[in-house]
């Protein structure tokens, strides 16, 4: 197997982004595993892997990755929002609400505010953190 270089990891990261956009989260996870093994401090790769885990319905690994991102970037509104969606999907609405509120407080985007209100009012939602809020479909 050829040796990996910094360029290889950038290529793998970009390919993982494309796979996730094409709705192949498991393929994205496979590529990101080597990127994170080589660069465990790379928060962007961890956030992308967390989103991939979520879309692959691997909620516990998604939760753990989002938590690592938030340990490093406690003011990352999207990570709070996505962790909220993960916890909500895992039927943990009280924990989810905390992260929805933090996301809305950090960045008052309509999606974040709606999630905080919707979760509080109904305890449920069908939205997914498949991409950062505001990204085009």
mmCIF file of N, CA and C in Angstrom:
data_model
loop_
_atom_site.group_PDB
_atom_site.id
_atom_site.type_symbol
_atom_site.label_atom_id
_atom_site.label_comp_id
_atom_site.label_asym_id
_atom_site.label_seq_id
_atom_site.Cartn_x
_atom_site.Cartn_y
_atom_site.Cartn_z
ATOM 1 N N UNK A 1 0.839 -1.177 0.000
ATOM 2 C CA UNK A 1 0.000 0.000 0.000
ATOM 3 C C UNK A 1 0.884 1.240 0.000
ATOM 4 N N UNK A 2 0.608 2.210 -0.870
ATOM 5 C CA UNK A 2 1.460 3.397 -0.934
ATOM 6 C C UNK A 2 1.344 4.217 0.354
ATOM 7 N N UNK A 3 2.448 4.930 0.642
ATOM 8 C CA UNK A 3 2.444 5.766 1.834
ATOM 9 C C UNK A 3 1.533 6.963 1.647
ATOM 10 N N UNK A 4 0.891 7.350 2.731
ATOM 11 C CA UNK A 4 0.006 8.511 2.693
ATOM 12 C C UNK A 4 0.824 9.770 2.896
ATOM 13 N N UNK A 5 0.370 10.835 2.271
ATOM 14 C CA UNK A 5 1.011 12.133 2.404
ATOM 15 C C UNK A 5 -0.051 13.126 2.857
ATOM 16 N N UNK A 6 0.351 14.319 3.245
ATOM 17 C CA UNK A 6 -0.657 15.322 3.613
ATOM 18 C C UNK A 6 -1.678 15.546 2.494
ATOM 19 N N UNK A 7 -1.205 15.489 1.259
ATOM 20 C CA UNK A 7 -2.117 15.665 0.130
ATOM 21 C C UNK A 7 -3.151 14.549 0.048
ATOM 22 N N UNK A 8 -2.729 13.338 0.387
ATOM 23 C CA UNK A 8 -3.645 12.195 0.376
ATOM 24 C C UNK A 8 -4.797 12.424 1.338
ATOM 25 N N UNK A 9 -4.492 12.971 2.512
ATOM 26 C CA UNK A 9 -5.541 13.207 3.506
ATOM 27 C C UNK A 9 -6.499 14.307 3.062
ATOM 28 N N UNK A 10 -5.969 15.307 2.400
ATOM 29 C CA UNK A 10 -6.846 16.364 1.862
ATOM 30 C C UNK A 10 -7.757 15.781 0.787
ATOM 31 N N UNK A 11 -7.202 14.959 -0.067
ATOM 32 C CA UNK A 11 -8.003 14.315 -1.120
ATOM 33 C C UNK A 11 -9.069 13.427 -0.495
ATOM 34 N N UNK A 12 -8.696 12.648 0.514
ATOM 35 C CA UNK A 12 -9.668 11.775 1.189
ATOM 36 C C UNK A 12 -10.768 12.598 1.860
ATOM 37 N N UNK A 13 -10.401 13.706 2.491
ATOM 38 C CA UNK A 13 -11.392 14.561 3.133
ATOM 39 C C UNK A 13 -12.372 15.105 2.100
ATOM 40 N N UNK A 14 -11.853 15.617 0.995
ATOM 41 C CA UNK A 14 -12.719 16.176 -0.060
ATOM 42 C C UNK A 14 -13.591 15.084 -0.684
ATOM 43 N N UNK A 15 -13.037 13.909 -0.857
ATOM 44 C CA UNK A 15 -13.824 12.789 -1.399
ATOM 45 C C UNK A 15 -14.920 12.394 -0.418
ATOM 46 N N UNK A 16 -14.618 12.425 0.879
ATOM 47 C CA UNK A 16 -15.630 12.111 1.892
ATOM 48 C C UNK A 16 -16.763 13.132 1.852
ATOM 49 N N UNK A 17 -16.426 14.406 1.648
ATOM 50 C CA UNK A 17 -17.469 15.427 1.500
ATOM 51 C C UNK A 17 -18.385 15.093 0.329
ATOM 52 N N UNK A 18 -17.785 14.684 -0.771
ATOM 53 C CA UNK A 18 -18.577 14.331 -1.957
ATOM 54 C C UNK A 18 -19.441 13.095 -1.707
ATOM 55 N N UNK A 19 -18.886 12.109 -1.033
ATOM 56 C CA UNK A 19 -19.662 10.905 -0.728
ATOM 57 C C UNK A 19 -20.853 11.231 0.177
ATOM 58 N N UNK A 20 -20.628 12.090 1.146
ATOM 59 C CA UNK A 20 -21.729 12.473 2.030
ATOM 60 C C UNK A 20 -22.796 13.238 1.248
ATOM 61 N N UNK A 21 -22.364 14.113 0.361
ATOM 62 C CA UNK A 21 -23.314 14.851 -0.477
ATOM 63 C C UNK A 21 -24.105 13.901 -1.377
ATOM 64 N N UNK A 22 -23.480 12.800 -1.768
ATOM 65 C CA UNK A 22 -24.131 11.792 -2.619
ATOM 66 C C UNK A 22 -24.891 10.757 -1.784
ATOM 67 N N UNK A 23 -25.016 11.012 -0.498
ATOM 68 C CA UNK A 23 -25.747 10.143 0.433
ATOM 69 C C UNK A 23 -25.106 8.763 0.587
ATOM 70 N N UNK A 24 -23.761 8.762 0.669
ATOM 71 C CA UNK A 24 -23.025 7.535 0.969
ATOM 72 C C UNK A 24 -22.224 7.765 2.257
ATOM 73 N N UNK A 25 -22.929 7.825 3.400
ATOM 74 C CA UNK A 25 -22.210 8.139 4.642
ATOM 75 C C UNK A 25 -21.211 7.067 5.054
ATOM 76 N N UNK A 26 -21.493 5.811 4.756
ATOM 77 C CA UNK A 26 -20.552 4.750 5.142
ATOM 78 C C UNK A 26 -19.243 4.864 4.357
ATOM 79 N N UNK A 27 -19.334 5.228 3.092
ATOM 80 C CA UNK A 27 -18.124 5.466 2.303
ATOM 81 C C UNK A 27 -17.333 6.642 2.850
ATOM 82 N N UNK A 28 -18.047 7.684 3.255
ATOM 83 C CA UNK A 28 -17.383 8.853 3.844
ATOM 84 C C UNK A 28 -16.676 8.469 5.136
ATOM 85 N N UNK A 29 -17.331 7.669 5.960
ATOM 86 C CA UNK A 29 -16.733 7.248 7.228
ATOM 87 C C UNK A 29 -15.438 6.486 6.975
ATOM 88 N N UNK A 30 -15.452 5.584 6.003
ATOM 89 C CA UNK A 30 -14.240 4.800 5.700
ATOM 90 C C UNK A 30 -13.069 5.712 5.343
ATOM 91 N N UNK A 31 -13.323 6.727 4.529
ATOM 92 C CA UNK A 31 -12.246 7.647 4.153
ATOM 93 C C UNK A 31 -11.792 8.490 5.344
ATOM 94 N N UNK A 32 -12.733 8.933 6.142
ATOM 95 C CA UNK A 32 -12.403 9.823 7.256
ATOM 96 C C UNK A 32 -11.679 9.097 8.388
ATOM 97 N N UNK A 33 -11.883 7.805 8.524
ATOM 98 C CA UNK A 33 -11.185 7.058 9.572
ATOM 99 C C UNK A 33 -9.669 7.217 9.444
ATOM 100 N N UNK A 34 -9.145 7.124 8.224
ATOM 101 C CA UNK A 34 -7.691 7.251 8.044
ATOM 102 C C UNK A 34 -7.235 8.696 8.244
ATOM 103 N N UNK A 35 -8.062 9.648 7.827
ATOM 104 C CA UNK A 35 -7.714 11.060 8.020
ATOM 105 C C UNK A 35 -7.617 11.363 9.517
ATOM 106 N N UNK A 36 -8.594 10.902 10.283
ATOM 107 C CA UNK A 36 -8.610 11.185 11.720
ATOM 108 C C UNK A 36 -7.536 10.385 12.453
ATOM 109 N N UNK A 37 -7.248 9.187 11.990
ATOM 110 C CA UNK A 37 -6.159 8.419 12.608
ATOM 111 C C UNK A 37 -4.827 9.162 12.462
ATOM 112 N N UNK A 38 -4.612 9.787 11.312
ATOM 113 C CA UNK A 38 -3.377 10.527 11.069
ATOM 114 C C UNK A 38 -3.393 11.916 11.701
ATOM 115 N N UNK A 39 -4.590 12.508 11.795
ATOM 116 C CA UNK A 39 -4.729 13.877 12.302
ATOM 117 C C UNK A 39 -5.896 13.949 13.288
ATOM 118 N N UNK A 40 -5.758 13.366 14.468
ATOM 119 C CA UNK A 40 -6.876 13.320 15.416
ATOM 120 C C UNK A 40 -7.331 14.699 15.892
ATOM 121 N N UNK A 41 -6.500 15.703 15.723
ATOM 122 C CA UNK A 41 -6.851 17.053 16.147
ATOM 123 C C UNK A 41 -7.699 17.803 15.111
ATOM 124 N N UNK A 42 -7.899 17.210 13.948
ATOM 125 C CA UNK A 42 -8.619 17.883 12.863
ATOM 126 C C UNK A 42 -10.122 17.914 13.153
ATOM 127 N N UNK A 43 -10.581 19.047 13.620
ATOM 128 C CA UNK A 43 -11.981 19.197 14.006
ATOM 129 C C UNK A 43 -12.917 19.121 12.807
ATOM 130 N N UNK A 44 -12.511 19.658 11.677
ATOM 131 C CA UNK A 44 -13.365 19.613 10.482
ATOM 132 C C UNK A 44 -13.626 18.168 10.062
ATOM 133 N N UNK A 45 -12.599 17.335 10.110
ATOM 134 C CA UNK A 45 -12.771 15.924 9.751
ATOM 135 C C UNK A 45 -13.676 15.221 10.759
ATOM 136 N N UNK A 46 -13.537 15.561 12.019
ATOM 137 C CA UNK A 46 -14.394 14.957 13.044
ATOM 138 C C UNK A 46 -15.852 15.380 12.874
ATOM 139 N N UNK A 47 -16.067 16.634 12.538
ATOM 140 C CA UNK A 47 -17.437 17.111 12.322
ATOM 141 C C UNK A 47 -18.055 16.419 11.107
ATOM 142 N N UNK A 48 -17.287 16.258 10.057
ATOM 143 C CA UNK A 48 -17.784 15.561 8.867
ATOM 144 C C UNK A 48 -18.065 14.091 9.181
ATOM 145 N N UNK A 49 -17.192 13.472 9.978
ATOM 146 C CA UNK A 49 -17.434 12.077 10.351
ATOM 147 C C UNK A 49 -18.661 11.959 11.257
ATOM 148 N N UNK A 50 -18.862 12.911 12.145
ATOM 149 C CA UNK A 50 -20.052 12.896 13.004
ATOM 150 C C UNK A 50 -21.318 12.984 12.154
ATOM 151 N N UNK A 51 -21.329 13.873 11.170
ATOM 152 C CA UNK A 51 -22.480 13.989 10.273
ATOM 153 C C UNK A 51 -22.695 12.689 9.506
ATOM 154 N N UNK A 52 -21.595 12.059 9.102
ATOM 155 C CA UNK A 52 -21.684 10.797 8.373
ATOM 156 C C UNK A 52 -22.263 9.701 9.257
ATOM 157 N N UNK A 53 -21.798 9.636 10.499
ATOM 158 C CA UNK A 53 -22.358 8.654 11.434
ATOM 159 C C UNK A 53 -23.855 8.884 11.617
ATOM 160 N N UNK A 54 -24.255 10.139 11.758
ATOM 161 C CA UNK A 54 -25.675 10.447 11.944
ATOM 162 C C UNK A 54 -26.485 9.933 10.754
ATOM 163 N N UNK A 55 -26.030 10.246 9.555
ATOM 164 C CA UNK A 55 -26.776 9.823 8.367
ATOM 165 C C UNK A 55 -26.747 8.317 8.163
ATOM 166 N N UNK A 56 -25.767 7.646 8.732
ATOM 167 C CA UNK A 56 -25.704 6.185 8.666
ATOM 168 C C UNK A 56 -26.474 5.553 9.829
ATOM 169 N N UNK A 57 -27.172 6.382 10.604
ATOM 170 C CA UNK A 57 -27.962 5.932 11.766
ATOM 171 C C UNK A 57 -27.085 5.276 12.827
ATOM 172 N N UNK A 58 -25.847 5.709 12.928
ATOM 173 C CA UNK A 58 -24.938 5.252 13.981
ATOM 174 C C UNK A 58 -24.889 6.364 15.035
ATOM 175 N N UNK A 59 -25.927 6.388 15.862
ATOM 176 C CA UNK A 59 -26.138 7.529 16.741
ATOM 177 C C UNK A 59 -25.089 7.662 17.838
ATOM 178 N N UNK A 60 -24.677 6.577 18.443
ATOM 179 C CA UNK A 60 -23.684 6.678 19.519
ATOM 180 C C UNK A 60 -22.350 7.203 19.001
ATOM 181 N N UNK A 61 -21.809 6.662 17.892
ATOM 182 C CA UNK A 61 -20.572 7.247 17.363
ATOM 183 C C UNK A 61 -20.752 8.715 16.945
ATOM 184 N N UNK A 62 -21.913 9.057 16.398
ATOM 185 C CA UNK A 62 -22.173 10.454 16.028
ATOM 186 C C UNK A 62 -22.127 11.333 17.266
ATOM 187 N N UNK A 63 -22.798 10.899 18.311
ATOM 188 C CA UNK A 63 -22.819 11.667 19.562
ATOM 189 C C UNK A 63 -21.402 11.884 20.086
ATOM 190 N N UNK A 64 -20.599 10.832 20.096
ATOM 191 C CA UNK A 64 -19.231 10.944 20.609
ATOM 192 C C UNK A 64 -18.396 11.916 19.778
ATOM 193 N N UNK A 65 -18.536 11.859 18.465
ATOM 194 C CA UNK A 65 -17.782 12.781 17.603
ATOM 195 C C UNK A 65 -18.232 14.223 17.804
ATOM 196 N N UNK A 66 -19.544 14.450 17.868
ATOM 197 C CA UNK A 66 -20.027 15.810 18.111
ATOM 198 C C UNK A 66 -19.516 16.323 19.460
ATOM 199 N N UNK A 67 -19.455 15.461 20.460
ATOM 200 C CA UNK A 67 -18.949 15.868 21.769
ATOM 201 C C UNK A 67 -17.476 16.245 21.703
ATOM 202 N N UNK A 68 -16.692 15.507 20.940
ATOM 203 C CA UNK A 68 -15.270 15.846 20.776
ATOM 204 C C UNK A 68 -15.147 17.212 20.113
ATOM 205 N N UNK A 69 -15.940 17.446 19.082
ATOM 206 C CA UNK A 69 -15.911 18.753 18.414
ATOM 207 C C UNK A 69 -16.242 19.852 19.421
ATOM 208 N N UNK A 70 -17.271 19.625 20.243
ATOM 209 C CA UNK A 70 -17.691 20.649 21.200
ATOM 210 C C UNK A 70 -16.691 20.840 22.341
ATOM 211 N N UNK A 71 -15.937 19.820 22.671
ATOM 212 C CA UNK A 71 -14.861 19.998 23.661
ATOM 213 C C UNK A 71 -13.820 20.969 23.128
ATOM 214 N N UNK A 72 -13.564 20.898 21.844
ATOM 215 C CA UNK A 72 -12.553 21.750 21.214
ATOM 216 C C UNK A 72 -13.110 23.109 20.807
ATOM 217 N N UNK A 73 -14.384 23.114 20.424
ATOM 218 C CA UNK A 73 -15.028 24.344 19.961
ATOM 219 C C UNK A 73 -16.389 24.486 20.644
ATOM 220 N N UNK A 74 -16.402 24.872 21.915
ATOM 221 C CA UNK A 74 -17.671 24.937 22.630
ATOM 222 C C UNK A 74 -18.651 25.957 22.068
ATOM 223 N N UNK A 75 -18.175 26.848 21.221
ATOM 224 C CA UNK A 75 -19.047 27.854 20.615
ATOM 225 C C UNK A 75 -19.476 27.490 19.193
ATOM 226 N N UNK A 76 -19.333 26.230 18.819
ATOM 227 C CA UNK A 76 -19.726 25.779 17.487
ATOM 228 C C UNK A 76 -21.236 25.512 17.484
ATOM 229 N N UNK A 77 -21.982 26.485 16.985
ATOM 230 C CA UNK A 77 -23.446 26.404 17.010
ATOM 231 C C UNK A 77 -23.949 25.207 16.216
ATOM 232 N N UNK A 78 -23.364 24.941 15.048
ATOM 233 C CA UNK A 78 -23.838 23.801 14.261
ATOM 234 C C UNK A 78 -23.622 22.488 14.991
ATOM 235 N N UNK A 79 -22.485 22.336 15.653
ATOM 236 C CA UNK A 79 -22.225 21.092 16.385
ATOM 237 C C UNK A 79 -23.241 20.900 17.512
ATOM 238 N N UNK A 80 -23.615 21.992 18.188
ATOM 239 C CA UNK A 80 -24.663 21.885 19.211
ATOM 240 C C UNK A 80 -25.990 21.466 18.574
ATOM 241 N N UNK A 81 -26.326 22.104 17.469
ATOM 242 C CA UNK A 81 -27.568 21.783 16.767
ATOM 243 C C UNK A 81 -27.589 20.317 16.329
ATOM 244 N N UNK A 82 -26.508 19.871 15.713
ATOM 245 C CA UNK A 82 -26.434 18.499 15.218
ATOM 246 C C UNK A 82 -26.424 17.490 16.365
ATOM 247 N N UNK A 83 -25.745 17.820 17.456
ATOM 248 C CA UNK A 83 -25.785 16.933 18.622
ATOM 249 C C UNK A 83 -27.205 16.877 19.169
ATOM 250 N N UNK A 84 -27.892 18.007 19.158
ATOM 251 C CA UNK A 84 -29.291 18.015 19.574
ATOM 252 C C UNK A 84 -30.134 17.088 18.720
ATOM 253 N N UNK A 85 -29.952 17.136 17.411
ATOM 254 C CA UNK A 85 -30.702 16.243 16.515
ATOM 255 C C UNK A 85 -30.360 14.787 16.797
ATOM 256 N N UNK A 86 -29.090 14.516 17.074
ATOM 257 C CA UNK A 86 -28.664 13.153 17.367
ATOM 258 C C UNK A 86 -29.328 12.649 18.647
ATOM 259 N N UNK A 87 -29.313 13.459 19.671
ATOM 260 C CA UNK A 87 -29.923 13.077 20.944
ATOM 261 C C UNK A 87 -31.443 12.939 20.799
ATOM 262 N N UNK A 88 -32.023 13.815 20.023
ATOM 263 C CA UNK A 88 -33.466 13.748 19.775
ATOM 264 C C UNK A 88 -33.819 12.432 19.076
ATOM 265 N N UNK A 89 -33.024 12.080 18.093
ATOM 266 C CA UNK A 89 -33.258 10.842 17.358
ATOM 267 C C UNK A 89 -33.049 9.613 18.248
ATOM 268 N N UNK A 90 -32.202 9.761 19.263
ATOM 269 C CA UNK A 90 -31.950 8.678 20.220
ATOM 270 C C UNK A 90 -32.976 8.697 21.353
ATOM 271 N N UNK A 91 -34.024 9.474 21.180
ATOM 272 C CA UNK A 91 -35.116 9.584 22.155
ATOM 273 C C UNK A 91 -34.638 10.116 23.503
ATOM 274 N N UNK A 92 -33.818 11.173 23.444
ATOM 275 C CA UNK A 92 -33.322 11.857 24.636
ATOM 276 C C UNK A 92 -33.642 13.348 24.503
ATOM 277 N N UNK A 93 -34.940 13.696 24.469
ATOM 278 C CA UNK A 93 -35.349 15.065 24.150
ATOM 279 C C UNK A 93 -34.880 16.120 25.146
ATOM 280 N N UNK A 94 -34.770 15.794 26.426
ATOM 281 C CA UNK A 94 -34.339 16.794 27.402
ATOM 282 C C UNK A 94 -32.897 17.222 27.132
ATOM 283 N N UNK A 95 -32.035 16.241 26.845
ATOM 284 C CA UNK A 95 -30.640 16.557 26.524
ATOM 285 C C UNK A 95 -30.556 17.316 25.205
ATOM 286 N N UNK A 96 -31.391 16.921 24.251
ATOM 287 C CA UNK A 96 -31.400 17.585 22.947
ATOM 288 C C UNK A 96 -31.764 19.051 23.087
ATOM 289 N N UNK A 97 -32.764 19.339 23.886
ATOM 290 C CA UNK A 97 -33.235 20.713 24.049
ATOM 291 C C UNK A 97 -32.115 21.628 24.524
ATOM 292 N N UNK A 98 -31.296 21.147 25.423
ATOM 293 C CA UNK A 98 -30.158 21.952 25.909
ATOM 294 C C UNK A 98 -29.264 22.375 24.751
ATOM 295 N N UNK A 99 -28.967 21.455 23.860
ATOM 296 C CA UNK A 99 -28.078 21.770 22.736
ATOM 297 C C UNK A 99 -28.774 22.638 21.692
ATOM 298 N N UNK A 100 -30.066 22.432 21.490
ATOM 299 C CA UNK A 100 -30.807 23.324 20.585
ATOM 300 C C UNK A 100 -30.781 24.755 21.106
ATOM 301 N N UNK A 101 -30.976 24.918 22.408
ATOM 302 C CA UNK A 101 -30.964 26.256 23.006
ATOM 303 C C UNK A 101 -29.585 26.890 22.894
ATOM 304 N N UNK A 102 -28.550 26.114 23.133
ATOM 305 C CA UNK A 102 -27.193 26.646 22.988
ATOM 306 C C UNK A 102 -26.918 27.060 21.547
ATOM 307 N N UNK A 103 -27.332 26.236 20.597
ATOM 308 C CA UNK A 103 -27.129 26.586 19.185
ATOM 309 C C UNK A 103 -27.836 27.886 18.852
ATOM 310 N N UNK A 104 -29.077 28.029 19.288
ATOM 311 C CA UNK A 104 -29.850 29.239 19.004
ATOM 312 C C UNK A 104 -29.242 30.459 19.687
ATOM 313 N N UNK A 105 -28.716 30.282 20.892
ATOM 314 C CA UNK A 105 -28.097 31.398 21.598
ATOM 315 C C UNK A 105 -26.779 31.820 20.951
ATOM 316 N N UNK A 106 -26.018 30.847 20.482
ATOM 317 C CA UNK A 106 -24.731 31.144 19.861
ATOM 318 C C UNK A 106 -24.874 31.754 18.476
ATOM 319 N N UNK A 107 -25.864 31.290 17.754
ATOM 320 C CA UNK A 107 -26.070 31.746 16.379
ATOM 321 C C UNK A 107 -27.578 31.710 16.109
ATOM 322 N N UNK A 108 -28.253 32.827 16.223
ATOM 323 C CA UNK A 108 -29.715 32.827 16.127
ATOM 324 C C UNK A 108 -30.251 32.649 14.702
ATOM 325 N N UNK A 109 -29.828 31.578 14.064
ATOM 326 C CA UNK A 109 -30.373 31.236 12.740
ATOM 327 C C UNK A 109 -31.794 30.730 12.911
ATOM 328 N N UNK A 110 -32.644 30.978 11.951
ATOM 329 C CA UNK A 110 -34.029 30.514 12.068
ATOM 330 C C UNK A 110 -34.145 29.014 12.326
ATOM 331 N N UNK A 111 -33.295 28.209 11.693
ATOM 332 C CA UNK A 111 -33.363 26.754 11.887
ATOM 333 C C UNK A 111 -33.059 26.367 13.330
ATOM 334 N N UNK A 112 -32.094 27.061 13.935
ATOM 335 C CA UNK A 112 -31.701 26.747 15.297
ATOM 336 C C UNK A 112 -32.791 27.187 16.278
ATOM 337 N N UNK A 113 -33.329 28.365 16.041
ATOM 338 C CA UNK A 113 -34.408 28.868 16.906
ATOM 339 C C UNK A 113 -35.634 27.975 16.796
ATOM 340 N N UNK A 114 -35.973 27.602 15.568
ATOM 341 C CA UNK A 114 -37.126 26.719 15.366
ATOM 342 C C UNK A 114 -36.929 25.381 16.070
ATOM 343 N N UNK A 115 -35.728 24.833 15.973
ATOM 344 C CA UNK A 115 -35.454 23.547 16.630
ATOM 345 C C UNK A 115 -35.615 23.670 18.138
ATOM 346 N N UNK A 116 -35.131 24.758 18.717
ATOM 347 C CA UNK A 116 -35.258 24.947 20.168
ATOM 348 C C UNK A 116 -36.718 25.078 20.562
ATOM 349 N N UNK A 117 -37.471 25.805 19.795
ATOM 350 C CA UNK A 117 -38.902 25.970 20.100
ATOM 351 C C UNK A 117 -39.671 24.687 19.839
ATOM 352 N N UNK A 118 -39.404 24.061 18.701
ATOM 353 C CA UNK A 118 -40.137 22.848 18.328
ATOM 354 C C UNK A 118 -39.872 21.737 19.329
ATOM 355 N N UNK A 119 -38.621 21.565 19.711
ATOM 356 C CA UNK A 119 -38.282 20.518 20.675
ATOM 357 C C UNK A 119 -38.946 20.794 22.017
ATOM 358 N N UNK A 120 -38.981 22.059 22.418
ATOM 359 C CA UNK A 120 -39.605 22.415 23.689
ATOM 360 C C UNK A 120 -41.108 22.166 23.642
ATOM 361 N N UNK A 121 -41.733 22.523 22.502
ATOM 362 C CA UNK A 121 -43.182 22.409 22.382
ATOM 363 C C UNK A 121 -43.665 20.974 22.206
ATOM 364 N N UNK A 122 -42.922 20.174 21.430
ATOM 365 C CA UNK A 122 -43.413 18.837 21.108
ATOM 366 C C UNK A 122 -42.496 17.715 21.547
ATOM 367 N N UNK A 123 -41.235 18.045 21.769
ATOM 368 C CA UNK A 123 -40.292 16.997 22.143
ATOM 369 C C UNK A 123 -39.896 16.116 20.975
ATOM 370 N N UNK A 124 -40.143 16.576 19.721
ATOM 371 C CA UNK A 124 -39.853 15.736 18.570
ATOM 372 C C UNK A 124 -39.610 16.607 17.350
ATOM 373 N N UNK A 125 -38.873 16.070 16.371
ATOM 374 C CA UNK A 125 -38.638 16.762 15.110
ATOM 375 C C UNK A 125 -38.146 15.768 14.078
ATOM 376 N N UNK A 126 -38.281 16.130 12.823
ATOM 377 C CA UNK A 126 -37.845 15.249 11.744
ATOM 378 C C UNK A 126 -36.645 15.802 10.989
ATOM 379 N N UNK A 127 -36.027 16.878 11.476
ATOM 380 C CA UNK A 127 -34.898 17.483 10.773
ATOM 381 C C UNK A 127 -33.628 16.687 11.036
ATOM 382 N N UNK A 128 -32.718 16.705 10.083
ATOM 383 C CA UNK A 128 -31.467 15.969 10.217
ATOM 384 C C UNK A 128 -30.287 16.898 10.026
ATOM 385 N N UNK A 129 -29.173 16.668 10.749
ATOM 386 C CA UNK A 129 -27.985 17.490 10.565
ATOM 387 C C UNK A 129 -27.130 16.959 9.420
ATOM 388 N N UNK A 130 -27.713 16.862 8.231
ATOM 389 C CA UNK A 130 -26.949 16.295 7.121
ATOM 390 C C UNK A 130 -26.012 17.312 6.497
ATOM 391 N N UNK A 131 -26.195 18.562 6.807
ATOM 392 C CA UNK A 131 -25.302 19.591 6.310
ATOM 393 C C UNK A 131 -25.433 20.799 7.222
ATOM 394 N N UNK A 132 -24.375 21.620 7.280
ATOM 395 C CA UNK A 132 -24.475 22.807 8.122
ATOM 396 C C UNK A 132 -25.654 23.678 7.685
ATOM 397 N N UNK A 133 -26.302 24.271 8.645
ATOM 398 C CA UNK A 133 -27.444 25.141 8.346
ATOM 399 C C UNK A 133 -26.990 26.248 7.416
ATOM 400 N N UNK A 134 -27.812 26.535 6.451
ATOM 401 C CA UNK A 134 -27.503 27.564 5.493
ATOM 402 C C UNK A 134 -26.813 27.059 4.243
ATOM 403 N N UNK A 135 -26.283 25.842 4.261
ATOM 404 C CA UNK A 135 -25.675 25.284 3.056
ATOM 405 C C UNK A 135 -26.755 24.979 2.045
ATOM 406 N N UNK A 136 -26.475 25.185 0.765
ATOM 407 C CA UNK A 136 -27.481 24.851 -0.249
ATOM 408 C C UNK A 136 -27.701 23.340 -0.329
ATOM 409 N N UNK A 137 -28.862 22.957 -0.740
ATOM 410 C CA UNK A 137 -29.199 21.529 -0.864
ATOM 411 C C UNK A 137 -28.349 20.852 -1.869
#
